[in-house]
Each structure stands twice: as structure tokens, then as C-alpha cells.
Amino acid sequence: DTLDLDALAEAATEGYDVDDAEKVAVKSPFTGVLRSKGFCWMAPGVWGGGSGDDSWRHDTAMFWSHAGKHFGISTAGKWWGTVSKEQMKSFFPTNMKEYERIL
């Protein structure tokens, strides 16, 4: 199976119907899950069917949020591993202890 991002976007804005609850319960990875959240990396070959240039996404952290029927995913910045030490340092001008912890 593949992840259909267009279907997810449509469900997020328009909602969705469950025609065969028994069938969905067997196939859904969310069966019994009430809430989940965290960071993830998305790796489809083409994002959104546009120009095909999705290289920006490989160093972008995504934030995942799910509660009941709500599912959201959005950009959350860059993975620290893709940012140079000097660039990263600029994010912590008043907290060098945190900068050192991340390194």
C-alpha cells in the first residue's frame, strides 16, 4: 500500500466516511489509538505532483499530530543533522549549554 497524501489532505479539510467499519478496523494502523504525536520524516518520491523537486523535504522535520478523527502533519524546521554547527549556534545565542547538549 502507498500513502495517498492528497486523500489525507482532503480528509483533513472535508472529513471522511467509514463505509465498512469492520474492514477499516482490520486494516487501520490506528485501531485502538486515541492520540499520537511526534516528529517524522516523509519520504515519497514526489511531493504534491508539482515540478517533482522535493529535495527540500529530505532535511525537513515533520510534526505529526493525531487525536480521534483529527490527523495533522506539518513542517517543523530542519533536522539538526542537516544544519552546520555554525548555523546551529545562531539558534542558541543565549543558551550555549543547550547548544552543547545537542552536539
PDB file of C-alpha atoms in Angstrom:
ATOM      1  CA  ASP A   1       0.000   0.000   0.000  1.00  0.00           C
ATOM      2  CA  THR A   2       1.087   3.595  -0.590  1.00  0.00           C
ATOM      3  CA  LEU A   3       0.420   6.733   1.415  1.00  0.00           C
ATOM      4  CA  ASP A   4      -2.038   8.934  -0.501  1.00  0.00           C
ATOM      5  CA  LEU A   5      -1.191  12.473   0.651  1.00  0.00           C
ATOM      6  CA  ASP A   6      -3.994  14.006  -1.430  1.00  0.00           C
ATOM      7  CA  ALA A   7      -6.550  11.769   0.333  1.00  0.00           C
ATOM      8  CA  LEU A   8      -5.100  12.755   3.726  1.00  0.00           C
ATOM      9  CA  ALA A   9      -5.318  16.457   2.875  1.00  0.00           C
ATOM     10  CA  GLU A  10      -8.910  16.048   1.670  1.00  0.00           C
ATOM     11  CA  ALA A  11      -9.895  14.113   4.809  1.00  0.00           C
ATOM     12  CA  ALA A  12      -8.303  16.806   6.998  1.00  0.00           C
ATOM     13  CA  THR A  13     -10.351  19.586   5.379  1.00  0.00           C
ATOM     14  CA  GLU A  14     -13.573  17.794   4.426  1.00  0.00           C
ATOM     15  CA  GLY A  15     -13.748  14.859   6.838  1.00  0.00           C
ATOM     16  CA  TYR A  16     -14.280  11.267   5.778  1.00  0.00           C
ATOM     17  CA  ASP A  17     -16.845   8.479   5.926  1.00  0.00           C
ATOM     18  CA  VAL A  18     -16.177   4.934   7.020  1.00  0.00           C
ATOM     19  CA  ASP A  19     -18.290   2.674   4.796  1.00  0.00           C
ATOM     20  CA  ASP A  20     -17.159  -0.688   6.119  1.00  0.00           C
ATOM     21  CA  ALA A  21     -16.167  -0.260   9.778  1.00  0.00           C
ATOM     22  CA  GLU A  22     -15.175  -3.918  10.164  1.00  0.00           C
ATOM     23  CA  LYS A  23     -12.837  -3.802   7.152  1.00  0.00           C
ATOM     24  CA  VAL A  24     -11.278  -0.487   8.268  1.00  0.00           C
ATOM     25  CA  ALA A  25     -10.722  -1.806  11.792  1.00  0.00           C
ATOM     26  CA  VAL A  26      -8.646  -4.675  10.418  1.00  0.00           C
ATOM     27  CA  LYS A  27      -6.522  -2.530   8.061  1.00  0.00           C
ATOM     28  CA  SER A  28      -6.089   0.683  10.053  1.00  0.00           C
ATOM     29  CA  PRO A  29      -2.819   1.136  11.949  1.00  0.00           C
ATOM     30  CA  PHE A  30      -4.779   3.469  14.267  1.00  0.00           C
ATOM     31  CA  THR A  31      -7.184   0.844  15.583  1.00  0.00           C
ATOM     32  CA  GLY A  32      -7.337   1.405  19.341  1.00  0.00           C
ATOM     33  CA  VAL A  33      -5.115   4.521  19.214  1.00  0.00           C
ATOM     34  CA  LEU A  34      -6.753   7.609  20.694  1.00  0.00           C
ATOM     35  CA  ARG A  35      -3.853  10.070  20.404  1.00  0.00           C
ATOM     36  CA  SER A  36      -0.367  10.159  18.943  1.00  0.00           C
ATOM     37  CA  LYS A  37       2.170  12.857  18.174  1.00  0.00           C
ATOM     38  CA  GLY A  38       5.822  13.254  17.343  1.00  0.00           C
ATOM     39  CA  PHE A  39       8.329  14.034  14.653  1.00  0.00           C
ATOM     40  CA  CYS A  40       8.708  12.086  11.437  1.00  0.00           C
ATOM     41  CA  TRP A  41      10.467  12.097   8.082  1.00  0.00           C
ATOM     42  CA  MET A  42       8.395  11.825   4.914  1.00  0.00           C
ATOM     43  CA  ALA A  43       9.995  10.014   2.008  1.00  0.00           C
ATOM     44  CA  PRO A  44       7.647   9.750  -1.004  1.00  0.00           C
ATOM     45  CA  GLY A  45       9.332  10.141  -4.390  1.00  0.00           C
ATOM     46  CA  VAL A  46       7.275  13.144  -5.476  1.00  0.00           C
ATOM     47  CA  TRP A  47       5.549  15.683  -3.235  1.00  0.00           C
ATOM     48  CA  GLY A  48       2.264  17.108  -4.469  1.00  0.00           C
ATOM     49  CA  GLY A  49       2.724  16.225  -8.134  1.00  0.00           C
ATOM     50  CA  GLY A  50       4.267  19.623  -8.930  1.00  0.00           C
ATOM     51  CA  SER A  51       7.622  20.129 -10.559  1.00  0.00           C
ATOM     52  CA  GLY A  52       8.978  16.989  -8.908  1.00  0.00           C
ATOM     53  CA  ASP A  53      11.638  18.904  -6.984  1.00  0.00           C
ATOM     54  CA  ASP A  54      11.133  17.622  -3.478  1.00  0.00           C
ATOM     55  CA  SER A  55      14.762  17.804  -2.348  1.00  0.00           C
ATOM     56  CA  TRP A  56      13.872  20.426   0.323  1.00  0.00           C
ATOM     57  CA  ARG A  57      11.884  17.762   2.163  1.00  0.00           C
ATOM     58  CA  HIS A  58      14.769  15.411   2.889  1.00  0.00           C
ATOM     59  CA  ASP A  59      16.265  17.720   5.516  1.00  0.00           C
ATOM     60  CA  THR A  60      12.889  18.901   6.862  1.00  0.00           C
ATOM     61  CA  ALA A  61      11.483  17.547  10.110  1.00  0.00           C
ATOM     62  CA  MET A  62       7.728  16.991  10.043  1.00  0.00           C
ATOM     63  CA  PHE A  63       5.410  17.192  13.075  1.00  0.00           C
ATOM     64  CA  TRP A  64       2.704  14.520  13.344  1.00  0.00           C
ATOM     65  CA  SER A  65      -0.418  15.093  15.461  1.00  0.00           C
ATOM     66  CA  HIS A  66      -3.370  12.708  15.739  1.00  0.00           C
ATOM     67  CA  ALA A  67      -6.351  12.758  18.113  1.00  0.00           C
ATOM     68  CA  GLY A  68      -9.550  10.834  17.327  1.00  0.00           C
ATOM     69  CA  LYS A  69     -10.546  11.683  13.752  1.00  0.00           C
ATOM     70  CA  HIS A  70      -8.091  14.598  13.516  1.00  0.00           C
ATOM     71  CA  PHE A  71      -4.791  13.941  11.767  1.00  0.00           C
ATOM     72  CA  GLY A  72      -2.326  16.691  11.011  1.00  0.00           C
ATOM     73  CA  ILE A  73       1.183  16.838   9.636  1.00  0.00           C
ATOM     74  CA  SER A  74       3.208  19.999   9.120  1.00  0.00           C
ATOM     75  CA  THR A  75       6.793  21.167   8.704  1.00  0.00           C
ATOM     76  CA  ALA A  76       8.714  21.622  11.948  1.00  0.00           C
ATOM     77  CA  GLY A  77      12.052  23.035  10.804  1.00  0.00           C
ATOM     78  CA  LYS A  78      15.277  21.321   9.804  1.00  0.00           C
ATOM     79  CA  TRP A  79      16.793  18.187  11.316  1.00  0.00           C
ATOM     80  CA  TRP A  80      19.781  19.216  13.427  1.00  0.00           C
ATOM     81  CA  GLY A  81      21.919  16.744  11.487  1.00  0.00           C
ATOM     82  CA  THR A  82      21.414  18.768   8.285  1.00  0.00           C
ATOM     83  CA  VAL A  83      22.464  22.122   9.774  1.00  0.00           C
ATOM     84  CA  SER A  84      26.126  23.141  10.126  1.00  0.00           C
ATOM     85  CA  LYS A  85      27.478  23.741  13.636  1.00  0.00           C
ATOM     86  CA  GLU A  86      27.829  27.454  12.921  1.00  0.00           C
ATOM     87  CA  GLN A  87      24.237  27.721  11.653  1.00  0.00           C
ATOM     88  CA  MET A  88      23.006  25.781  14.675  1.00  0.00           C
ATOM     89  CA  LYS A  89      24.941  28.025  17.071  1.00  0.00           C
ATOM     90  CA  SER A  90      22.962  31.033  15.826  1.00  0.00           C
ATOM     91  CA  PHE A  91      19.764  29.445  17.198  1.00  0.00           C
ATOM     92  CA  PHE A  92      21.181  29.473  20.757  1.00  0.00           C
ATOM     93  CA  PRO A  93      22.775  32.925  21.289  1.00  0.00           C
ATOM     94  CA  THR A  94      21.807  32.976  24.987  1.00  0.00           C
ATOM     95  CA  ASN A  95      21.848  29.253  25.767  1.00  0.00           C
ATOM     96  CA  MET A  96      25.209  27.686  24.912  1.00  0.00           C
ATOM     97  CA  LYS A  97      24.520  24.874  27.401  1.00  0.00           C
ATOM     98  CA  GLU A  98      21.624  23.662  25.206  1.00  0.00           C
ATOM     99  CA  TYR A  99      23.765  24.045  22.075  1.00  0.00           C
ATOM    100  CA  GLU A 100      26.484  21.861  23.635  1.00  0.00           C
ATOM    101  CA  ARG A 101      23.871  19.296  24.738  1.00  0.00           C
ATOM    102  CA  ILE A 102      22.547  18.906  21.182  1.00  0.00           C
ATOM    103  CA  LEU A 103      26.038  18.436  19.736  1.00  0.00           C
TER     104      LEU A 103
END
